[in-house]
Amino acid sequence: MIVRQLDEVPCVEWGNGLSRRFLVADDGMGYTVTDTLVSAGTKSLLEYKNHFEACYCISGRGEVIDTAGNSTLVTPGTLYALDRNDAHWLIAHPEEDLRLICVFSPALRGDERHSLGDDAASHY
């Protein structure tokens, strides 16, 4: 059995926030679980070419926008899943951090960080 507390897990600065990585590839579960903070007022162009990702919002407000321009409000209780390795914008409300519980499949190594830029999506 694996039991971890938030203050015990590695914290990775991913570019526009923090990712606390509860499970990673070395744990042998086949998926990663993170507690992710997206800093208030940030806008991140992201794309996971090697991983599927599902995110469940537990606090804050934000927006996820696909490359076709479809926008979804993200508030507590909202889950969005990137089931086609979708490039997307993740935007946190200007006045509060967005907190997400995220699951990645296959598992992350654990040390990945985004390389954020204005023109191209950051990739894992």
Short mmCIF file of C-alpha atoms in Angstrom, two decimals:
data_model
loop_
_atom_site.label_atom_id
_atom_site.label_comp_id
_atom_site.label_asym_id
_atom_site.label_seq_id
_atom_site.Cartn_x
_atom_site.Cartn_y
_atom_site.Cartn_z
CA MET A 1 0.00 0.00 0.00
CA ILE A 2 1.21 3.49 -0.83
CA VAL A 3 0.19 6.25 1.57
CA ARG A 4 1.41 9.81 1.13
CA GLN A 5 0.56 13.18 2.64
CA LEU A 6 0.64 16.44 0.68
CA ASP A 7 3.62 17.78 2.64
CA GLU A 8 5.64 14.62 1.84
CA VAL A 9 5.42 14.56 -1.96
CA PRO A 10 7.78 16.21 -4.47
CA CYS A 11 6.68 19.66 -5.56
CA VAL A 12 7.58 20.63 -9.11
CA GLU A 13 7.35 24.19 -10.42
CA TRP A 14 5.82 23.45 -13.84
CA GLY A 15 5.89 26.91 -15.35
CA ASN A 16 2.72 28.68 -14.20
CA GLY A 17 2.16 26.94 -10.89
CA LEU A 18 3.05 23.95 -8.75
CA SER A 19 2.50 20.22 -9.27
CA ARG A 20 2.61 18.01 -6.17
CA ARG A 21 3.21 14.51 -7.55
CA PHE A 22 1.62 11.83 -5.39
CA LEU A 23 2.25 8.90 -7.77
CA VAL A 24 4.89 8.67 -10.52
CA ALA A 25 6.26 5.97 -12.83
CA ASP A 26 8.62 4.51 -10.20
CA ASP A 27 5.60 3.69 -8.02
CA GLY A 28 4.56 1.06 -10.59
CA MET A 29 0.88 1.99 -10.74
CA GLY A 30 0.88 2.90 -14.44
CA TYR A 31 -0.56 6.38 -13.88
CA THR A 32 0.31 9.61 -12.08
CA VAL A 33 -1.86 11.55 -9.61
CA THR A 34 -1.03 15.20 -8.94
CA ASP A 35 -2.41 18.03 -6.85
CA THR A 36 -1.79 20.97 -9.16
CA LEU A 37 -1.97 24.70 -8.47
CA VAL A 38 -2.34 27.00 -11.47
CA SER A 39 -1.25 30.51 -10.47
CA ALA A 40 -3.91 33.22 -10.56
CA GLY A 41 -3.98 35.21 -13.79
CA THR A 42 -1.80 32.83 -15.81
CA LYS A 43 -2.47 31.48 -19.29
CA SER A 44 -0.68 28.29 -20.38
CA LEU A 45 -0.67 26.66 -23.81
CA LEU A 46 -0.27 22.93 -23.06
CA GLU A 47 -0.21 19.66 -24.98
CA TYR A 48 0.57 16.17 -23.74
CA LYS A 49 1.74 14.16 -26.75
CA ASN A 50 2.69 11.11 -24.68
CA HIS A 51 0.04 11.17 -21.95
CA PHE A 52 -3.71 11.37 -21.51
CA GLU A 53 -4.80 13.69 -18.72
CA ALA A 54 -7.98 14.16 -16.69
CA CYS A 55 -8.34 17.14 -14.33
CA TYR A 56 -10.88 17.58 -11.54
CA CYS A 57 -11.25 21.09 -10.09
CA ILE A 58 -11.40 21.26 -6.30
CA SER A 59 -11.06 25.04 -5.88
CA GLY A 60 -10.70 28.28 -7.77
CA ARG A 61 -11.99 29.25 -11.18
CA GLY A 62 -10.56 29.10 -14.64
CA GLU A 63 -11.13 28.19 -18.23
CA VAL A 64 -9.89 25.53 -20.64
CA ILE A 65 -9.97 26.36 -24.36
CA ASP A 66 -9.26 23.87 -27.14
CA THR A 67 -7.48 24.87 -30.35
CA ALA A 68 -10.84 25.17 -32.15
CA GLY A 69 -11.75 27.94 -29.69
CA ASN A 70 -14.28 25.95 -27.63
CA SER A 71 -14.22 27.31 -24.09
CA THR A 72 -15.26 25.55 -20.89
CA LEU A 73 -15.56 27.23 -17.50
CA VAL A 74 -13.67 25.27 -14.83
CA THR A 75 -15.09 25.58 -11.31
CA PRO A 76 -15.14 23.23 -8.31
CA GLY A 77 -16.83 20.00 -9.34
CA THR A 78 -15.78 20.25 -13.03
CA LEU A 79 -13.77 17.48 -14.68
CA TYR A 80 -12.20 17.81 -18.11
CA ALA A 81 -10.29 15.06 -19.91
CA LEU A 82 -7.79 15.45 -22.73
CA ASP A 83 -8.61 12.17 -24.44
CA ARG A 84 -7.02 12.97 -27.79
CA ASN A 85 -3.73 14.51 -26.62
CA ASP A 86 -5.50 17.83 -27.20
CA ALA A 87 -3.50 21.04 -27.29
CA HIS A 88 -5.32 23.50 -25.03
CA TRP A 89 -5.09 26.78 -23.15
CA LEU A 90 -5.47 26.59 -19.38
CA ILE A 91 -6.33 29.95 -17.85
CA ALA A 92 -6.64 30.71 -14.14
CA HIS A 93 -8.97 33.48 -12.96
CA PRO A 94 -6.99 36.67 -12.24
CA GLU A 95 -7.98 36.78 -8.57
CA GLU A 96 -7.49 33.21 -7.39
CA ASP A 97 -5.36 30.13 -7.95
CA LEU A 98 -6.98 27.18 -9.69
CA ARG A 99 -6.49 23.85 -7.88
CA LEU A 100 -6.83 20.62 -9.82
CA ILE A 101 -6.42 16.93 -9.06
CA CYS A 102 -4.92 15.47 -12.25
CA VAL A 103 -4.40 11.92 -13.46
CA PHE A 104 -1.88 11.16 -16.23
CA SER A 105 -1.66 7.91 -18.16
CA PRO A 106 0.89 6.54 -18.68
CA ALA A 107 2.64 7.71 -15.54
CA LEU A 108 4.99 10.70 -15.50
CA ARG A 109 8.62 10.19 -14.48
CA GLY A 110 7.95 12.94 -11.94
CA ASP A 111 10.50 15.58 -12.90
CA GLU A 112 8.79 16.91 -16.05
CA ARG A 113 8.36 20.66 -16.41
CA HIS A 114 6.68 22.70 -19.10
CA SER A 115 8.62 25.01 -21.38
CA LEU A 116 6.01 27.72 -21.72
CA GLY A 117 6.00 30.12 -24.64
CA ASP A 118 3.51 32.25 -26.51
CA ASP A 119 3.70 30.52 -29.87
CA ALA A 120 3.99 26.79 -29.28
CA ALA A 121 2.36 24.39 -26.86
CA SER A 122 4.46 23.03 -24.02
CA HIS A 123 4.84 19.27 -24.37
CA TYR A 124 5.41 16.30 -22.06
#
